[in-house]
XYZ file of C-alpha atoms in Angstrom:
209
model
C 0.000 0.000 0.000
C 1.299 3.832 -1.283
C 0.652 6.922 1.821
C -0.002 10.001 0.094
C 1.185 11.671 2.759
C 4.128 14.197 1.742
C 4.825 12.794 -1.381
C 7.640 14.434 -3.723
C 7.944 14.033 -7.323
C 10.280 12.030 -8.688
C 11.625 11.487 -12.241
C 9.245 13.344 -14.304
C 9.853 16.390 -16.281
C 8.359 18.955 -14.164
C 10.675 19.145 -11.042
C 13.165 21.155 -12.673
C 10.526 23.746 -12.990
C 10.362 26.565 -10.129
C 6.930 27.739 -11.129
C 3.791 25.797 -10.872
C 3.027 24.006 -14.058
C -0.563 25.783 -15.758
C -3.102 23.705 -16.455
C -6.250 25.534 -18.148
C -9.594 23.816 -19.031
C -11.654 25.407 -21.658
C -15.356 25.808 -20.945
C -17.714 26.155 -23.474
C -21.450 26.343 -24.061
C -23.125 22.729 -23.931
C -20.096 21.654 -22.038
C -19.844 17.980 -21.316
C -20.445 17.453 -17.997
C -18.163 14.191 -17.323
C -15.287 15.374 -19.264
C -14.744 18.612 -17.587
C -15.590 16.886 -14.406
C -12.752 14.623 -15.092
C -10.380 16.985 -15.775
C -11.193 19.283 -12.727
C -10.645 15.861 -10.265
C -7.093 14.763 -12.088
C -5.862 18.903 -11.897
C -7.683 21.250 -10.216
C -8.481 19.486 -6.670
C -5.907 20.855 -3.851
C -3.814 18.376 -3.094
C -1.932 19.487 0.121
C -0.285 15.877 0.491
C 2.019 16.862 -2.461
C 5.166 19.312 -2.401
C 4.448 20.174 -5.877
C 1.329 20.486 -8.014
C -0.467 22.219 -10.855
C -2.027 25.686 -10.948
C -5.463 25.013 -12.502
C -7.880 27.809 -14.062
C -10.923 27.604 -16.453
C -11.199 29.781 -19.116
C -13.944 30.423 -21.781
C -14.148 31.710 -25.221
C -15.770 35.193 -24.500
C -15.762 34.805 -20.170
C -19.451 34.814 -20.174
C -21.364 32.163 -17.886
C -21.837 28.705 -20.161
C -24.081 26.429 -19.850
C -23.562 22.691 -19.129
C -25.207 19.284 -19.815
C -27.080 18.808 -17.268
C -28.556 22.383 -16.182
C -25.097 23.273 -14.565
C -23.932 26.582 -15.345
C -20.078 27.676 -15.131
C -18.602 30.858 -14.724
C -15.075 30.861 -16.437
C -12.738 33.106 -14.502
C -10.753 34.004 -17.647
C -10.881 34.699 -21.345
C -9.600 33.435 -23.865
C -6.319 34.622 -23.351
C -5.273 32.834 -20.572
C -4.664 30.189 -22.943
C -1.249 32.268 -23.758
C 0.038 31.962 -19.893
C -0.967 28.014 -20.065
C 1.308 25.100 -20.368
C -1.005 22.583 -20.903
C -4.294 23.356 -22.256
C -7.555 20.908 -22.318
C -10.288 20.363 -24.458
C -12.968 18.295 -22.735
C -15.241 17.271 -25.172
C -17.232 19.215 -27.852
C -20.852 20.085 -28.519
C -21.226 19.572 -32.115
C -17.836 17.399 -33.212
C -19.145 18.080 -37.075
C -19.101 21.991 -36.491
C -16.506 24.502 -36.557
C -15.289 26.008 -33.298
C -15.224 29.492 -33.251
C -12.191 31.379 -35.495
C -10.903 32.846 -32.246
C -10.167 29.541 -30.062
C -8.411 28.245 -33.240
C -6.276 31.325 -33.781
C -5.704 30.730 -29.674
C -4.859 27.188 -29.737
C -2.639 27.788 -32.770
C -0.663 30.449 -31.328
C -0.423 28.732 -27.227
C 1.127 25.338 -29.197
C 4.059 27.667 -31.175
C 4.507 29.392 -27.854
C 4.995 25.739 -26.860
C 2.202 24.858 -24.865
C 0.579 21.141 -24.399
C -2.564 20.412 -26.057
C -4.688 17.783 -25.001
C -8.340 16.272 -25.796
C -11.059 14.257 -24.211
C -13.229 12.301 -26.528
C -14.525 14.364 -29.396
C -12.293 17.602 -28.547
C -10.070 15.763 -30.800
C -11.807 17.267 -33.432
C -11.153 21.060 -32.187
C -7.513 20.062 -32.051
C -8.205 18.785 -35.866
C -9.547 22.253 -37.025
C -6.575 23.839 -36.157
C -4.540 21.740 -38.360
C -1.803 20.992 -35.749
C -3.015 16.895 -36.229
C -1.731 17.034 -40.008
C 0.136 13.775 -39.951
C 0.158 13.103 -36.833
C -1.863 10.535 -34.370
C -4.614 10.574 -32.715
C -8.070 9.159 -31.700
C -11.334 9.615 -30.759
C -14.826 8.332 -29.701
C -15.294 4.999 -31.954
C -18.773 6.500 -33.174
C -17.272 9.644 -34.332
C -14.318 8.048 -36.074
C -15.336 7.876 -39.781
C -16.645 11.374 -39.322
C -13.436 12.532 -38.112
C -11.576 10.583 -40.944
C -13.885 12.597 -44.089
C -13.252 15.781 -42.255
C -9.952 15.597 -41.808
C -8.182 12.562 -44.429
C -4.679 13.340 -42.880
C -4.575 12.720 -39.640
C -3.679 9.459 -38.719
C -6.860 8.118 -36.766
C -5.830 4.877 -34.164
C -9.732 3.829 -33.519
C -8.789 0.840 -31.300
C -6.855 2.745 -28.556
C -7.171 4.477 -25.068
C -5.204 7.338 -25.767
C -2.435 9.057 -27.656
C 0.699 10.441 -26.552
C 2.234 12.726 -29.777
C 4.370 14.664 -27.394
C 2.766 18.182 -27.295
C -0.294 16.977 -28.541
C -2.174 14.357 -26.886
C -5.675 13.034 -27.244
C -7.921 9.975 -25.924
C -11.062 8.311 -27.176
C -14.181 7.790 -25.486
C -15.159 9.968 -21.710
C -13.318 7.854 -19.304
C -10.484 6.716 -21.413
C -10.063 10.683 -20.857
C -9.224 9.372 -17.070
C -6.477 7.146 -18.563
C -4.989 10.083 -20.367
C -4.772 12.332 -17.334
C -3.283 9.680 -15.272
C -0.649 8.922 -17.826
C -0.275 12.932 -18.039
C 0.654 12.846 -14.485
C 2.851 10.174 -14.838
C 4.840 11.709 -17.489
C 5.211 15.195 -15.138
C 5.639 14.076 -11.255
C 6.260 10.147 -11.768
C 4.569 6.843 -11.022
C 4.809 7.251 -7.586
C 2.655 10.497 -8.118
C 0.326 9.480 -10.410
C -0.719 5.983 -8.379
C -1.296 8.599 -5.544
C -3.479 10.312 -7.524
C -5.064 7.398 -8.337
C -5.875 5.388 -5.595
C -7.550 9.059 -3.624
C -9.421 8.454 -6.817
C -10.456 5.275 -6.234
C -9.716 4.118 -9.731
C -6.784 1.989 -11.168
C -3.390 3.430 -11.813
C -3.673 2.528 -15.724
């Protein structure tokens, strides 16, 4: 059995760093509920049993209230441009996969990744990654009902239906809702270490991998 208690993070790429590592979440209108939720739980809870941990915001694409499955509404606390302080930024989910996201969170995304954030998608937020055309040649997956539609809208990227996840370095992406918990796990991993992540995991109640 792992304590959590006082845990420091060991071989993963983020200890060198002296400032917290930013994580931002994008909310949108119709956000999906379970994604974001997921994504809030793996970086945005306090976790006081670590030394080191992430700095966690939400932002939106105009900072006006959105609102979720579910009847939930969420209040972003920044704009769009708090994508440009982020080093990882996360899409959880998408409303209409087949639709174009707005110009402006493409033109955002597009300049964060060649300031050299982290881009990473839940389920069918692959597809905002896709309109950006960072995917061009690259990996990546999605939800398996959403993967032919992904494929005629965008012939060249390399779509892996049959995995969890996919780790292309600065831009990652996983398939179906909770294979989005996978992901973040293996996120984790790669910043703050095994011993980290497993922490992480078992307050979670859910399996390491």
């Amino acid at each position: 059995m792992i304590s959590i208690v006082n845990i420091v993070p060991r071989a993963g790429t983020l200890t060198r760093s002296p400032a917290p590592h930013r994580v931002v979440a994008l909310a949108y209108e119709g956000l999906c509920t379970f994604e974001f939720g997921i994504v809030v739980e793996m970086f945005g809870l306090p976790r006081p049993e670590l030394r080191q941990w992430y700095q966690f915001s939400v932002c939106g694409i105009d900072k006006r209230p959105v609102r979720a499955i579910g009847g939930i509404t969420i209040v972003p606390t920044h704009g769009l441009s708090e994508l440009q302080r982020a080093d990882t930024i996360i899409i959880p989910g998408w409303p209409k996969p087949i639709a174009p996201p707005p110009p402006q969170l493409v033109r955002a995304l597009i300049k964060a990744h060649e300031r050299g954030a982290r881009l990473v998608s839940l389920c069918v937020g692959s597809f905002v990654l896709a309109a950006t055309g960072l995917l061009k040649g690259r990996r990546a997956t999605t939800h398996w009902s959403f993967v032919d539609a992904m494929a005629s809208a965008f012939p060249l990227v390399r779509i892996e239906p049959d995995v969890l996840y996919l780790d292309e370095g600065d831009i990652l992406t996983s398939a179906g809702s909770a294979a989005g918990i996978d992901l973040c796990l293996h996120i984790i991993r790669k910043d703050f270490g095994a011993i980290v992540a497993n922490a992480v995991a078992r307050r979670a109640v859910i399996p390491p991998h």
